[in-house]
């Protein structure tokens, strides 16, 4: 149960109803993380603009890599809601539930490529030790592994986005029912 008032789709009117209907049309479902923002409808629109840009926009990072980063950040923050939602999205690409479980336990044990493990290192450390990550060590490691500046920027945006969303979810008590994480459009 959320810690603040939430307006469900059935109760929504006016602009909020338009936003909810648009989300259902574009994403297939309405997520609890969007409904938690129902008292400030335009924040949902801006949130979705950022989400769609960093997660679905043109990028040198693959969609699976972006979902993987989201899961790693959410594990670091102990955000079960986002681990569930974005783990389901990641498994849409991986199609390997056991590998996903290993990623959530310890990404070093998830049979990742060297490049993906570096991305996960960056996500973990930027989330848990942002002051150390700011010294450029992880950026240089990514660059040495062949990631260009645009890929590094996009990885940083994804990591930062999930830190933001994890705090909204955890701070306002967003909970997920198991099947709520399924049925979204991932491509």
Short mmCIF file of N, CA, C and O in Angstrom, two decimals, residues 51-114:
data_model
loop_
_atom_site.label_atom_id
_atom_site.label_comp_id
_atom_site.label_asym_id
_atom_site.label_seq_id
_atom_site.Cartn_x
_atom_site.Cartn_y
_atom_site.Cartn_z
N UNK A 51 12.21 8.39 -19.36
CA UNK A 51 12.28 6.93 -19.43
C UNK A 51 12.40 6.45 -20.88
O UNK A 51 13.28 5.65 -21.21
N UNK A 52 11.52 6.93 -21.73
CA UNK A 52 11.53 6.48 -23.12
C UNK A 52 12.81 6.90 -23.84
O UNK A 52 13.33 6.16 -24.67
N UNK A 53 13.33 8.07 -23.49
CA UNK A 53 14.57 8.53 -24.11
C UNK A 53 15.75 7.67 -23.70
O UNK A 53 16.50 7.20 -24.56
N UNK A 54 15.91 7.44 -22.40
CA UNK A 54 17.11 6.71 -21.95
C UNK A 54 16.99 5.20 -22.15
O UNK A 54 18.01 4.53 -22.37
N UNK A 55 15.78 4.68 -22.12
CA UNK A 55 15.62 3.23 -22.21
C UNK A 55 15.29 2.74 -23.62
O UNK A 55 15.62 1.61 -23.97
N UNK A 56 14.64 3.55 -24.44
CA UNK A 56 14.20 3.10 -25.75
C UNK A 56 14.78 3.92 -26.90
O UNK A 56 14.65 3.54 -28.05
N UNK A 57 15.38 5.06 -26.60
CA UNK A 57 15.91 5.92 -27.64
C UNK A 57 17.12 5.32 -28.33
O UNK A 57 17.71 4.33 -27.86
N UNK A 58 17.50 5.93 -29.44
CA UNK A 58 18.68 5.50 -30.18
C UNK A 58 19.90 5.60 -29.26
O UNK A 58 20.09 6.61 -28.59
N UNK A 59 20.69 4.54 -29.24
CA UNK A 59 21.84 4.49 -28.33
C UNK A 59 22.82 3.42 -28.80
O UNK A 59 22.41 2.41 -29.38
N UNK A 60 24.11 3.62 -28.52
CA UNK A 60 25.06 2.53 -28.79
C UNK A 60 24.86 1.35 -27.83
O UNK A 60 25.34 0.25 -28.09
N UNK A 61 24.14 1.58 -26.73
CA UNK A 61 23.84 0.49 -25.80
C UNK A 61 22.60 -0.26 -26.28
O UNK A 61 21.62 0.35 -26.71
N UNK A 62 22.66 -1.58 -26.18
CA UNK A 62 21.50 -2.41 -26.54
C UNK A 62 20.43 -2.27 -25.47
O UNK A 62 20.71 -1.95 -24.32
N UNK A 63 19.20 -2.56 -25.87
CA UNK A 63 18.08 -2.52 -24.91
C UNK A 63 18.36 -3.44 -23.73
O UNK A 63 18.13 -3.07 -22.58
N UNK A 64 18.87 -4.64 -23.99
CA UNK A 64 19.14 -5.58 -22.89
C UNK A 64 20.18 -5.00 -21.93
O UNK A 64 20.06 -5.17 -20.71
N UNK A 65 21.18 -4.32 -22.45
CA UNK A 65 22.19 -3.72 -21.57
C UNK A 65 21.57 -2.66 -20.67
O UNK A 65 21.89 -2.58 -19.49
N UNK A 66 20.65 -1.89 -21.21
CA UNK A 66 20.02 -0.85 -20.41
C UNK A 66 19.14 -1.47 -19.32
O UNK A 66 19.14 -0.99 -18.18
N UNK A 67 18.41 -2.52 -19.67
CA UNK A 67 17.60 -3.20 -18.65
C UNK A 67 18.51 -3.84 -17.59
O UNK A 67 18.21 -3.81 -16.40
N UNK A 68 19.63 -4.41 -18.03
CA UNK A 68 20.59 -5.02 -17.11
C UNK A 68 21.10 -3.97 -16.11
O UNK A 68 21.17 -4.23 -14.91
N UNK A 69 21.43 -2.78 -16.61
CA UNK A 69 21.89 -1.71 -15.72
C UNK A 69 20.80 -1.35 -14.72
O UNK A 69 21.09 -1.14 -13.53
N UNK A 70 19.56 -1.29 -15.18
CA UNK A 70 18.45 -0.99 -14.28
C UNK A 70 18.30 -2.02 -13.18
O UNK A 70 18.05 -1.67 -12.02
N UNK A 71 18.49 -3.28 -13.52
CA UNK A 71 18.40 -4.34 -12.51
C UNK A 71 19.54 -4.21 -11.51
O UNK A 71 19.32 -4.30 -10.30
N UNK A 72 20.75 -3.99 -11.99
CA UNK A 72 21.91 -3.89 -11.09
C UNK A 72 21.74 -2.71 -10.12
O UNK A 72 21.98 -2.84 -8.92
N UNK A 73 21.32 -1.55 -10.63
CA UNK A 73 21.08 -0.40 -9.76
C UNK A 73 20.01 -0.74 -8.74
O UNK A 73 20.15 -0.44 -7.54
N UNK A 74 18.95 -1.39 -9.18
CA UNK A 74 17.83 -1.71 -8.28
C UNK A 74 18.24 -2.74 -7.23
O UNK A 74 17.74 -2.69 -6.10
N UNK A 75 19.13 -3.65 -7.58
CA UNK A 75 19.67 -4.58 -6.59
C UNK A 75 20.49 -3.80 -5.56
O UNK A 75 20.33 -4.00 -4.34
N UNK A 76 21.35 -2.92 -6.03
CA UNK A 76 22.18 -2.12 -5.12
C UNK A 76 21.33 -1.30 -4.15
O UNK A 76 21.69 -1.14 -2.98
N UNK A 77 20.19 -0.81 -4.64
CA UNK A 77 19.30 0.00 -3.81
C UNK A 77 18.25 -0.83 -3.06
O UNK A 77 17.42 -0.27 -2.35
N UNK A 78 18.25 -2.15 -3.29
CA UNK A 78 17.28 -3.04 -2.67
C UNK A 78 15.83 -2.64 -3.01
O UNK A 78 14.94 -2.64 -2.17
N UNK A 79 15.63 -2.29 -4.28
CA UNK A 79 14.31 -1.90 -4.77
C UNK A 79 13.69 -3.12 -5.48
O UNK A 79 13.95 -3.36 -6.66
N UNK A 80 12.91 -3.88 -4.75
CA UNK A 80 12.29 -5.08 -5.29
C UNK A 80 11.37 -4.79 -6.46
O UNK A 80 11.31 -5.55 -7.42
N UNK A 81 10.62 -3.70 -6.38
CA UNK A 81 9.68 -3.34 -7.45
C UNK A 81 10.41 -3.23 -8.79
O UNK A 81 10.01 -3.83 -9.78
N UNK A 82 11.49 -2.46 -8.82
CA UNK A 82 12.21 -2.26 -10.09
C UNK A 82 13.00 -3.50 -10.49
O UNK A 82 13.16 -3.77 -11.69
N UNK A 83 13.48 -4.26 -9.51
CA UNK A 83 14.14 -5.53 -9.86
C UNK A 83 13.15 -6.45 -10.57
O UNK A 83 13.50 -7.08 -11.57
N UNK A 84 11.94 -6.52 -10.07
CA UNK A 84 10.91 -7.37 -10.67
C UNK A 84 10.54 -6.88 -12.07
O UNK A 84 10.59 -7.65 -13.04
N UNK A 85 10.22 -5.60 -12.18
CA UNK A 85 9.78 -5.06 -13.47
C UNK A 85 10.88 -5.14 -14.52
O UNK A 85 10.64 -5.58 -15.64
N UNK A 86 12.06 -4.69 -14.17
CA UNK A 86 13.11 -4.62 -15.18
C UNK A 86 13.84 -5.95 -15.33
O UNK A 86 14.43 -6.20 -16.38
N UNK A 87 13.75 -6.81 -14.33
CA UNK A 87 14.21 -8.19 -14.50
C UNK A 87 13.34 -8.91 -15.52
O UNK A 87 13.84 -9.65 -16.38
N UNK A 88 12.03 -8.69 -15.44
CA UNK A 88 11.11 -9.27 -16.43
C UNK A 88 11.43 -8.74 -17.82
O UNK A 88 11.48 -9.50 -18.80
N UNK A 89 11.69 -7.44 -17.92
CA UNK A 89 12.05 -6.86 -19.22
C UNK A 89 13.37 -7.42 -19.72
O UNK A 89 13.49 -7.77 -20.91
N UNK A 90 14.36 -7.54 -18.85
CA UNK A 90 15.66 -8.09 -19.25
C UNK A 90 15.50 -9.53 -19.72
O UNK A 90 16.08 -9.94 -20.73
N UNK A 91 14.71 -10.30 -19.02
CA UNK A 91 14.53 -11.69 -19.39
C UNK A 91 13.77 -11.84 -20.71
O UNK A 91 13.85 -12.87 -21.37
N UNK A 92 13.05 -10.80 -21.12
CA UNK A 92 12.44 -10.79 -22.46
C UNK A 92 13.54 -10.96 -23.51
O UNK A 92 13.31 -11.61 -24.55
N UNK A 93 14.71 -10.42 -23.25
CA UNK A 93 15.85 -10.53 -24.17
C UNK A 93 16.71 -11.75 -23.86
O UNK A 93 17.12 -12.46 -24.77
N UNK A 94 17.00 -11.97 -22.61
CA UNK A 94 17.88 -13.08 -22.23
C UNK A 94 17.20 -14.44 -22.36
O UNK A 94 17.84 -15.42 -22.70
N UNK A 95 15.94 -14.51 -21.98
CA UNK A 95 15.19 -15.77 -21.98
C UNK A 95 15.92 -16.84 -21.15
O UNK A 95 16.07 -17.99 -21.55
N UNK A 96 16.37 -16.43 -19.96
CA UNK A 96 17.13 -17.33 -19.10
C UNK A 96 16.93 -16.89 -17.65
O UNK A 96 17.67 -16.07 -17.11
N UNK A 97 15.90 -17.44 -17.03
CA UNK A 97 15.52 -17.07 -15.67
C UNK A 97 16.65 -17.33 -14.67
O UNK A 97 16.88 -16.54 -13.75
N UNK A 98 17.37 -18.42 -14.84
CA UNK A 98 18.48 -18.74 -13.92
C UNK A 98 19.58 -17.69 -14.01
O UNK A 98 20.13 -17.26 -12.99
N UNK A 99 19.90 -17.26 -15.20
CA UNK A 99 20.92 -16.22 -15.38
C UNK A 99 20.47 -14.91 -14.73
O UNK A 99 21.26 -14.21 -14.09
N UNK A 100 19.20 -14.59 -14.87
CA UNK A 100 18.64 -13.40 -14.23
C UNK A 100 18.76 -13.50 -12.72
O UNK A 100 19.14 -12.53 -12.05
N UNK A 101 18.47 -14.66 -12.16
CA UNK A 101 18.62 -14.85 -10.71
C UNK A 101 20.06 -14.64 -10.27
O UNK A 101 20.32 -14.02 -9.24
N UNK A 102 21.00 -15.15 -11.08
CA UNK A 102 22.42 -14.95 -10.75
C UNK A 102 22.80 -13.48 -10.83
O UNK A 102 23.56 -12.99 -9.99
N UNK A 103 22.27 -12.76 -11.81
CA UNK A 103 22.54 -11.33 -11.92
C UNK A 103 22.07 -10.61 -10.67
O UNK A 103 22.77 -9.75 -10.13
N UNK A 104 20.90 -10.98 -10.19
CA UNK A 104 20.35 -10.32 -9.00
C UNK A 104 21.12 -10.69 -7.73
O UNK A 104 21.19 -9.88 -6.81
N UNK A 105 21.68 -11.89 -7.68
CA UNK A 105 22.48 -12.29 -6.50
C UNK A 105 23.85 -11.64 -6.53
O UNK A 105 24.33 -11.13 -5.53
N UNK A 106 24.52 -11.74 -7.68
CA UNK A 106 25.87 -11.21 -7.83
C UNK A 106 26.18 -11.16 -9.32
O UNK A 106 26.45 -12.20 -9.92
N UNK A 107 26.16 -9.99 -9.89
CA UNK A 107 26.30 -9.87 -11.34
C UNK A 107 27.59 -10.50 -11.86
O UNK A 107 27.64 -10.92 -13.01
N UNK A 108 28.60 -10.65 -11.03
CA UNK A 108 29.85 -11.28 -11.48
C UNK A 108 29.66 -12.77 -11.79
O UNK A 108 30.50 -13.36 -12.46
N UNK A 109 28.58 -13.35 -11.30
CA UNK A 109 28.30 -14.77 -11.53
C UNK A 109 27.25 -15.01 -12.63
O UNK A 109 26.73 -16.11 -12.75
N UNK A 110 26.95 -14.00 -13.43
CA UNK A 110 25.85 -14.10 -14.38
C UNK A 110 26.31 -14.38 -15.81
O UNK A 110 25.53 -14.19 -16.75
N UNK A 111 27.53 -14.87 -15.99
CA UNK A 111 28.03 -15.19 -17.33
C UNK A 111 27.90 -14.01 -18.29
O UNK A 111 27.41 -14.16 -19.41
N UNK A 112 28.35 -12.86 -17.85
CA UNK A 112 28.29 -11.66 -18.67
C UNK A 112 29.55 -11.55 -19.51
O UNK A 112 30.62 -12.04 -19.13
N UNK A 113 29.44 -10.86 -20.63
CA UNK A 113 30.64 -10.53 -21.39
C UNK A 113 31.48 -9.57 -20.55
O UNK A 113 30.99 -8.95 -19.60
N UNK A 114 32.74 -9.44 -20.89
CA UNK A 114 33.62 -8.53 -20.16
C UNK A 114 33.07 -7.11 -20.21
O UNK A 114 33.11 -6.37 -19.21
#
